[in-house]
Structures are given as structure tokens and as C-alpha cells.
Amino acid sequence: MLLLVSPGCDDSTEGSEADAGPVVYLLVDTNRDGVLSTDDDPGKGAWSAERGAVFLANIDDDDEDGDDDASDDDVDGEADELDLARVEITPWLEAPEGAHGTLEIDEAAGDRIRMFRQDGTAWSEVEAPIALDAAALLAGTAFAIEGLGMMEDDEWDGRVTLTLTVHEAAAKAGEKPVAPILVQSAVLRQAPMVIPWNTAPTLRVFVSDINSFAGAPLIGAIDNATADVDIESFIIDALDPDYVFPDQWTQDFFEIGASYLPSEGGLHRMGVGIRLKPPQGSGFFVDKEIYGPDYAAIYPFPNSYDPFLDGSSLDYGGNLEVVPPHDGYPVGRLLVGSTPARHADPTFFAMLEAQYAQGPVLEPDTEWLIVGHIDEVVSFVADPSSPRGWRALLQAPREAWDLLQAAVNADPAAADLVLFDNKAWIDFSTGFPYSAERTIGQVLADADLAVAQDVAQARADELREFLKDEVGLTDEDFVELPLLWWTFAASPSGGLRHVAYSPSVVNLLTFNGVAIVSSVFGPVQSGQDILEQVTRQRLEALGLDVRFVDVWDLYHRLDGGVHCGSNVDRTLPPEAAWWEMSR
Amino acid sequence: MVGDVAMKRFFVRAALLGLTLAGALPAGAAGQAVTLGDDDRRTLETVVQKARAADVRPFATLERVVKDWLVLPPGRRHGALLSMQLQAMGSAGLAPLIDALAIGGGELDGGLCGGLDPRVRQAVEVALVEALGNLDDARARPVLLGAFTEGRSPAVRAVAARGMSRTCDDAALGLLLARSSDAAVEGLGRCLRPEAAERLAALLGETHDENRAGPIAAALGRLASDLLWSAPPRRDDPAGPRIRLVAARALVAASARFDDDEPVRSLAIVRHPDTLALIDEAHRAADAAGRSRLDRAKSRIRLPR
């Protein structure tokens, strides 16, 4: 009997004769170049940041039959073939008659993947253990793997171990089983869903049209800006009855992530639309408009989800952001606002954590906010002049207050300047508006507002320290934007919660060098909006094309901003290698 | 269209606050009409009668608002929604609210709320008291005092205390100082008087319960907030420096004793110029754990440049 090993092999291959190559190789794309070759042999028995093959959860709908491609036992066309990870057993040209082998899948992963075997140009499903006769070993055999669903929790980390065992001859009746001449293992791992960050390349920008005049400015601003930078805009018909009610909170009802498979031409992308805002109807947009070829759709919440007892608004897209790439996190890190007392839905959160490339999820405290979304208090924008290539935007309520005070100090008559000129809040009992106009003097005299700025500043400072501790940011990585807050006093027994009083300039939309920002409607002195001009200067200093837009009626006075009213489908930059994470 | 959408967004807001409300209402603690002294009752009966004679519509509005709220599906019947709708009545709501809470008496004991689940009934009571307190009308004070002092639920007492503290006259202050409940703490944190700060400081110093220290520290931080006392109408009030120093001392001491974030957060809200010196002073007297906590506090305080 001849026992063979491959040069430089690891413990994935058992053998004893150092000078000869193995009779066959079990190949997966260990070196992540999209091509199977013997270069993939070294290190294939383990999965690490450096080496290890990848496969996709094949849950898009390339054949547009309305079902996930992985829901049947067929390969659904050429496009679907691209979603499969390849496995090959190389030919054993001198395979003797009686030679045979077995390809097995580890038990834990067996029901999470499907294997196909190639016969000419056709693929057919095979179930493990897969028997290989002498002819198959002689000719070599090609397989492909698809994942059947997303990683959902910590019960499975996405790893699959394939083990090939080859025997030179069959055991004769009545004799001891013949020892194998070769045993090789290869480990693959299901690609996580990665959520691209604000500064990642933009594919298209979404905004909902609820057929309201108040929504027109944002739609127009997005339409113009996307045209200027040659990006697709997607205006969602929010009046579609399938969505139950017209929802202008485009950021909240879905998120688009993606999984990436190394391929010969670079990363092969499968978008993943996440239906959020459970159980409301607007999230069906994902199923209706996103799902299809190269786009999956998932709903990561339990069927028993109760919006009043479960995570509620903490499960909206506005509460799911990404810190851009930094040391140890080549595709950034998820940022979800929460507290132990008020937390995102456990099923949803477990799914996020299971996508191992961007975790553990960072959870800054957003308990102090009415809505509770992380995008109310921090944004990340591109800054080519920064060593990181990006900076974090934080609110600066004290500075906003000080700007008002400074205006009065410089000229007492400024106390009569008006904030929110010609703007109105909404009376929730009648739907009728009432004036939001207040002078600087009235604002500065308002005890509740004064305290709100101090509380909001303390919270901003805490968030800054949190990001410094967890991400390694320094003070230079932050840009502060003046923003006033107020409290909502209708919580009878808990602490007061906060929401932006002046339109939120932190809650902005940015892509391709453009920043679309809520018009502030601050007091105007010498022809300049005291608050807005500071925001403009600071964002323009980052090289951004700053475009203010009036979102007061449809967004600000209903507790949101530009970011809340928009959404973006982004992709990883070509150089991003999600597997290089330090976990 | 916008009106519809506005309600949808509010639905979210109300949902959040409804959680708080639901958790605060002890089952079975039904609301009853607020009891008034004879003089107050006579005075307020006159207020109500005159208002009703002048314009009965606000009374009908209140009834409609409550009834509309009561027929909402249980999952959407949040007290926050009712409270905001009642507050939207503005000053016209004074007499109907007083009537509903204390004069007519029938609204809470029967009428609108008769036969309701006790939790729902108390949600109505909380909303009525909160709306009344937010009117900032001295005529509402006897009702708020009654709601605060009687054996009512913590949620009702908290909103009553909050309403009383908006003016915080001697009568209100006296009642708040005499109590140490969470509701009293809530009220004291809004009562811009040195006695309130001293009482809160004492309560904070006495407690060994971290869960209790957090709300007291938050109330103290609010009361002594830097911007609150540096804004024009209060900038020259001699009470300000006294309140702020009392608060800073108490919060530094609490920061050495508790791991909870709230004392340090409140120190950051107070931003007293002597904060770092007070921390250094406390540091010298603290044990190892206290020194560690104070080091952490010091690293988090940003004082005016």
C-alpha cells in the first residue's frame, strides 16, 4: 500500500511518503482567488483570516421564480452557478480498478448546505456521504456548495468541513477493511452578510414618495445629487397598497447588506435586503422591489414579534449603522443603539452577531433618546484628508446654545431674532400645525431647553469616549455640529427622553462627496443662519458638497431627519477583504 | 396625508413611552377622584361652573378625546398619546381637567372610566394630571397637591410632583421636602430652590442603593445644570451658585461610592468650575475603589475652556 502526502501539507492530509504527491487533491478556494489549483492545498484544513474557502447562502432568486435559489435542488441557471462555491477532486490518473473514495460533510453543517455534482455542464444534487468509484477518481470530480440560509445565531459559525477518504482497493469479503491511502479535509465558511458603511461605494439611493408636498424637497435634492454624481436614484412608491400605509421613513424599513464570494474577477456580490420595522408593511418593499437576481430578502424576526414588547423602534434601520473600517475591522463594525432595559429584538440581534465579520456589535447607550436610533447622534462621513479617510460627526448642543448666547452678547437686539421662522409643529390630536417660531431670547430663557442641552452634551461626550475606547478614535477624528435638543415630557414614570429640537444636521445623507443636510432654520444675523453656517463650514472643510434641504414638515417635526428619510445600497470597495477581521 | 403620516410616526413615539407607562402601573390600583379641602373645592367648583357656562365645548372635547383613546386597540392605547392630546387643548383644558379629576368626580370613579381595567383607568388619570400640571396655572395646584399626597400610584404621583415643581411655591416645596419617594425626587429636581438641592444631596448621601442613587443624581444634575443657571433669566439669581455647589459636592461624593454612570453624567451636566478640585479633595479621602471611580469621573468631565 502506498500512502501519499502533498508537499507542504498540513494535518488536513494524512500520509507518510514525503517525496511523492498525493494521488488526488481535494481542492476548495483556500487562497480566495476564485480559481481552484494546487495552490489552494496548503492550509485548507483550517479557516483563518489568511486562508480558507468561502461559500454563499444562496438565497437570492436568480431565476425569478419567487423562491430562494437554495429552496430547490436545482442550479437555477448560469447566474446561479456564480453563487456556488466550487469544490474539486483532482483526477487520479493511475487509479486502479477497485479504487474508491468517500466525500463527507461534517454532521453539524450537513443540513445547512447543499452539494451539487457536475456531470458535463449539468449539476445534480448529491447527498453526503458521496461515494466515488474508480471512474470518478480517474476522471476527477467537480462539486459545488450552496448555503441554505443565513447564519442566525451562535449555534453555527458557518464552518463546513469536507473530508475525502480514498481507498486503493475494496475490502474483500471476510477480510479486514482496507486502510485508506489518503484522507484530506478542507474547511469552508459561509460568507457573512456585511453591511457597508457610509463611505463605501454607492450603488443607488432610495427615498420614499408618499405623495406629499412636504416630501418633495428631499426627493428633489436626492434626484439632483444622484444625477450630478451619476448614481441611480430609486423613488419608492410608498402609496403602494402592499405597504399598508405610506411610510416616509425610508431608512427604517429596510437595510441592504451583502455577502461576498471570492471569484476570478474579484468579489462576487449577493445583496441582502433586510426587511425591518417589524411587523409593519413598509418593509415588504424588500420582498417586492429588492428581492430577485443577485438580491436576497430576509426577515430576521420571530413570527411572534410584538412591537410593544420587543425591540420596537430599536429594530429599525436608523438604529443600525456601521463604524467604517479601522484596525482589526476591515469592513467596519456594527453600531446599534441600545441598553439592557431597551434592546433590539434578540432574534434580530443574534442574526447580526452571527455575521461575524463586523462584530461584536457595538452598543452605545441610546436610552436617553425618544426614538433611540444611533443615527440621531452620530454619522460617519468621508474625509480624504483624514488618516482614516473618514470622520465621525457628533452633535454639539452646548455649542449651538453658546452660538445663540454669543449673538445676544454681541448685540442685545439679537434676542429678538427668530428660530424656525414660518415653521410649525404638529398638533397630534388634531393634525393641525401650530407655530414653532421662538426668539433667541425665549429659547435662552427656557429652563427645560437649557437642561436638555446639558444632558445632550453629556451624552455626546459619553459617546465620544465610547468610540475612543472601542474603536480607537482620537479627538481629531470627530467633527462637532451645532444641534439643539428638547425633551418629550409625556413619559409619566421614566426619565425624560430627548429628540432634536433644531433640524438634525448629524442625521444627514452622504454619498460620493455630497452631503444632503436638513436646513436648520436658525436665527439669521447679517444674512447668515447662525447655526447652519457653522455646519456648512465644517462639512465643506471635509471636502463635501453640502446641500441643505427643507425636511421640516415631513421629517423633523415627526422626530427624524434626512438620513431617516433616505436609504442607500452600497457595496464594499474592491480592496475590502471581509475575512481579514481579527476574530 | 401629512396628518396621517404624523400620526404614524407618533405611533412609534407613543409605543416607546407606552412601555414605560405599562411597566409603571401596578395592577389593581384604581384611580379615584382627587380629594380637595373645602375651600379649594368651593373655589374650583366656581372655576368649573363659570367655564362651563362660558363655553361647554372644552368639556365635550375632553370627553371625546378620552373616549376616542379608550376605543383604540389595546396595543395602541398608550397614555403618552392621551396626554399629548389633552395638552393640545391648551388653557381651555384647565376647567375640564379639574372637573374630571376632582370636581365632577364621576369621570374617574365612574362616567368615562367606570368599569375600566384598573391599568387603563390609571393611564387616564396619569394623562389628566400631567396635562393639568403642564398648564402652569396656579388654580391647578390644589388638584396636583391632592394627586401627589394621596395614596396613588407612583406614576400619578410623579406627574403630579412634576406639575407642582413647575412653580414650586412654598406649599409645593414643603410637600416635596417632606417626602423621599421617587415622585418627590422627580419634583425636587425641577424646583429651582436651594432647599430642593440640599434635600436631594441629603437623599443621595444617605442611600446605599445604586438603583436609588441614579434617579436622585439625575434630578440633582438637572436642577444644577450649567446652562440652566447661566442663561439670562437665572444668571444673576443668587440661588444658582448655591444650588450648583451643593449638587457638585454631592455628585462627586456619589461618584466615589457608586459604579452607576448617573452621578458622573450629572457632574458633566452641572459642569461646576470647582469639579476637578472637588474630585481631588474627595480622592484624598477615598478608599482604593473610590479613587478608581473618581479617576474615571475625572477623565470624563469636560469643563468650560
XYZ file of C-alpha atoms in Angstrom, chain B:
305
model
C -51.830 62.970 4.022
C -49.324 64.655 6.283
C -51.703 64.424 9.166
C -51.994 60.698 8.658
C -48.270 60.307 8.478
C -47.804 62.444 11.537
C -49.930 60.058 13.482
C -47.985 57.125 12.169
C -44.736 58.488 13.423
C -46.332 59.364 16.698
C -47.451 55.802 16.882
C -43.791 54.948 17.198
C -43.177 57.572 19.825
C -46.196 56.550 21.804
C -45.174 52.937 21.571
C -41.883 53.672 23.274
C -43.406 55.647 26.049
C -46.255 53.259 26.422
C -43.791 50.636 27.509
C -42.725 52.856 30.350
C -46.279 53.550 31.275
C -47.356 49.960 31.213
C -44.497 48.979 33.447
C -45.319 51.712 35.924
C -48.916 50.917 36.616
C -49.483 48.470 39.436
C -52.353 46.240 38.609
C -55.390 46.776 40.690
C -54.523 50.287 41.872
C -57.586 52.039 40.591
C -57.753 55.812 40.432
C -60.271 57.766 42.436
C -61.394 61.384 42.318
C -58.870 63.717 43.913
C -59.995 64.903 47.326
C -59.890 68.639 47.965
C -60.184 70.778 51.074
C -63.494 72.573 51.482
C -62.164 75.980 50.495
C -60.334 74.641 47.471
C -63.365 72.657 46.409
C -65.637 75.687 46.586
C -63.144 77.794 44.656
C -62.604 75.222 41.958
C -66.292 74.437 41.648
C -66.776 78.073 40.825
C -63.962 77.927 38.271
C -65.553 74.940 36.610
C -69.084 76.331 36.668
C -68.015 79.618 35.137
C -66.003 77.897 32.468
C -68.825 75.561 31.583
C -71.274 78.438 31.411
C -68.926 80.371 29.155
C -68.129 77.551 26.766
C -69.072 73.954 27.178
C -67.080 72.769 24.194
C -63.775 72.129 26.016
C -65.616 69.793 28.374
C -67.013 67.945 25.403
C -63.576 67.893 23.802
C -62.012 66.297 26.843
C -64.709 63.674 26.930
C -64.296 62.989 23.236
C -60.509 62.763 23.473
C -60.686 60.273 26.322
C -63.434 58.228 24.699
C -61.604 58.141 21.373
C -58.493 56.990 23.151
C -60.360 54.298 25.042
C -61.612 52.664 21.860
C -58.136 52.382 20.366
C -56.861 48.821 20.084
C -55.119 47.871 23.337
C -51.745 47.730 21.616
C -52.033 51.374 20.630
C -53.757 52.737 23.694
C -50.768 54.477 25.209
C -51.000 57.057 27.922
C -48.480 59.264 26.158
C -50.870 59.700 23.269
C -53.731 60.686 25.525
C -51.560 63.071 27.488
C -50.437 64.894 24.371
C -53.960 65.122 23.075
C -55.164 66.603 26.344
C -52.296 69.061 26.438
C -53.201 70.182 22.959
C -56.359 71.716 24.458
C -54.151 74.399 25.945
C -55.521 76.692 28.692
C -59.063 75.808 27.680
C -58.391 72.447 29.220
C -57.961 73.775 32.758
C -61.554 73.638 33.936
C -62.419 70.358 32.199
C -59.303 68.734 33.645
C -60.036 69.984 37.149
C -63.595 68.826 36.743
C -62.573 65.395 35.542
C -60.022 64.902 38.283
C -61.642 66.466 41.319
C -64.984 68.187 40.970
C -67.251 66.084 38.849
C -65.562 63.104 40.376
C -67.671 60.933 38.241
C -65.150 60.785 35.447
C -62.571 58.814 37.355
C -64.889 56.956 39.679
C -67.430 56.218 37.014
C -68.510 58.058 33.905
C -65.648 57.992 31.460
C -63.640 55.500 33.424
C -66.293 53.444 35.093
C -65.822 49.744 34.642
C -62.385 50.042 33.092
C -59.437 47.830 33.744
C -57.541 49.485 36.619
C -54.409 49.869 34.495
C -56.303 51.671 31.778
C -58.081 53.786 34.314
C -54.813 54.880 35.846
C -53.349 55.640 32.449
C -56.201 58.083 32.021
C -55.514 59.556 35.435
C -51.821 59.978 34.700
C -52.587 61.733 31.448
C -55.131 64.038 33.092
C -52.765 65.002 35.905
C -49.856 65.514 33.558
C -51.875 67.690 31.235
C -53.119 69.737 34.168
C -49.615 70.218 35.548
C -48.261 71.349 32.233
C -50.752 74.218 32.098
C -48.655 76.152 34.634
C -51.821 77.555 36.157
C -51.867 78.235 39.903
C -55.525 77.263 40.053
C -54.488 73.692 39.316
C -52.246 73.478 42.361
C -54.751 72.056 44.890
C -55.569 69.237 42.492
C -51.907 68.488 41.893
C -51.217 68.554 45.620
C -54.089 66.168 46.132
C -52.849 63.847 43.441
C -49.368 63.898 44.928
C -50.295 63.321 48.552
C -52.965 60.728 48.327
C -52.239 57.060 48.153
C -51.955 56.959 44.409
C -49.688 55.088 42.119
C -46.048 56.195 41.733
C -46.779 57.221 38.147
C -49.600 59.558 39.159
C -47.554 60.994 41.982
C -44.564 61.534 39.695
C -46.509 63.565 37.166
C -48.231 65.479 39.950
C -44.860 66.302 41.505
C -43.547 67.379 38.159
C -46.523 69.659 37.718
C -46.137 71.148 41.188
C -42.470 71.802 40.673
C -43.102 73.953 37.641
C -43.932 76.783 40.008
C -42.588 75.300 43.242
C -44.133 77.694 45.692
C -43.730 77.209 49.434
C -46.644 74.823 49.688
C -45.356 72.607 46.922
C -41.812 72.754 48.204
C -42.939 71.851 51.700
C -44.684 68.764 50.460
C -41.782 67.687 48.310
C -39.254 68.211 51.096
C -41.291 66.128 53.463
C -41.105 63.071 51.268
C -38.409 60.894 49.844
C -40.362 58.968 47.240
C -39.294 58.749 43.627
C -42.090 61.183 42.841
C -40.707 63.683 45.326
C -37.238 63.299 43.827
C -38.698 63.959 40.392
C -40.384 67.100 41.655
C -37.394 68.368 43.610
C -35.238 68.088 40.512
C -37.391 70.747 38.904
C -37.809 73.014 41.883
C -35.243 75.764 41.418
C -34.656 76.410 45.100
C -31.638 75.706 47.293
C -33.747 73.706 49.715
C -34.511 71.274 46.928
C -30.831 70.816 46.120
C -29.955 70.301 49.756
C -32.690 67.731 50.176
C -31.594 65.843 47.097
C -27.972 65.974 48.233
C -29.000 64.570 51.589
C -31.020 61.792 49.986
C -28.110 60.925 47.731
C -25.705 60.862 50.655
C -27.975 58.632 52.691
C -28.695 55.969 50.146
C -26.622 52.863 49.654
C -28.842 51.629 46.855
C -27.352 52.179 43.411
C -30.765 51.906 41.781
C -31.989 54.667 44.048
C -28.874 56.819 43.625
C -29.257 57.053 39.852
C -32.581 58.908 39.774
C -31.541 61.182 42.643
C -28.284 62.051 40.893
C -30.166 62.706 37.660
C -32.574 65.023 39.469
C -29.673 66.846 41.066
C -27.906 67.189 37.733
C -30.993 68.616 36.156
C -31.548 71.062 38.978
C -27.956 72.329 38.875
C -27.429 72.199 35.116
C -24.792 74.605 33.893
C -26.816 76.101 31.079
C -29.922 76.322 33.231
C -28.167 78.735 35.568
C -26.054 80.550 33.021
C -29.000 81.593 30.838
C -30.159 85.212 31.186
C -33.266 84.865 33.356
C -31.427 82.918 36.043
C -27.857 84.039 35.536
C -27.938 86.557 38.392
C -30.130 84.522 40.723
C -28.139 84.052 43.952
C -29.749 80.633 44.351
C -27.817 79.351 41.354
C -24.271 79.229 42.773
C -25.543 77.711 45.993
C -27.547 75.020 44.243
C -24.733 74.204 41.885
C -22.095 73.862 44.575
C -24.333 71.676 46.726
C -25.021 69.496 43.701
C -21.385 69.261 42.641
C -20.258 68.220 46.123
C -22.974 65.601 46.429
C -22.358 64.217 42.964
C -18.602 63.958 43.499
C -19.239 62.060 46.705
C -21.691 59.788 44.921
C -19.253 59.264 42.054
C -16.799 57.815 44.574
C -19.395 55.477 46.035
C -21.287 54.105 43.045
C -20.363 52.395 39.808
C -23.520 53.655 38.151
C -22.968 56.180 35.356
C -25.560 58.654 36.511
C -23.592 60.581 39.185
C -20.712 61.158 36.769
C -23.087 62.028 33.947
C -24.798 64.532 36.212
C -21.453 66.024 37.157
C -20.870 66.567 33.455
C -24.250 68.260 33.222
C -23.532 70.519 36.198
C -20.030 71.386 34.963
C -19.244 73.306 38.126
C -15.877 75.060 37.755
C -14.681 73.515 41.033
C -15.474 69.969 39.918
C -11.900 68.855 39.444
C -10.816 70.376 42.750
C -13.715 68.666 44.478
C -12.741 65.367 42.889
C -9.141 65.811 44.051
C -10.346 66.567 47.543
C -12.574 63.511 47.568
C -9.785 61.430 46.069
C -7.565 62.049 49.071
C -10.204 60.743 51.440
C -11.402 57.832 49.326
C -10.521 54.155 49.558
C -8.945 52.358 46.597
C -12.266 51.617 44.910
C -13.403 55.165 45.417
C -10.185 56.546 43.998
C -10.595 54.374 40.933
C -14.144 55.605 40.419
C -13.066 59.204 40.869
C -10.254 58.776 38.362
C -12.834 57.575 35.891
C -15.073 60.513 36.692
C -12.227 62.950 36.250
C -11.410 61.551 32.835
C -14.965 62.134 31.704
C -15.511 65.677 32.881
C -15.121 68.402 30.293
C -15.096 71.799 31.885
C -15.502 75.106 30.055
C -12.312 76.135 28.332
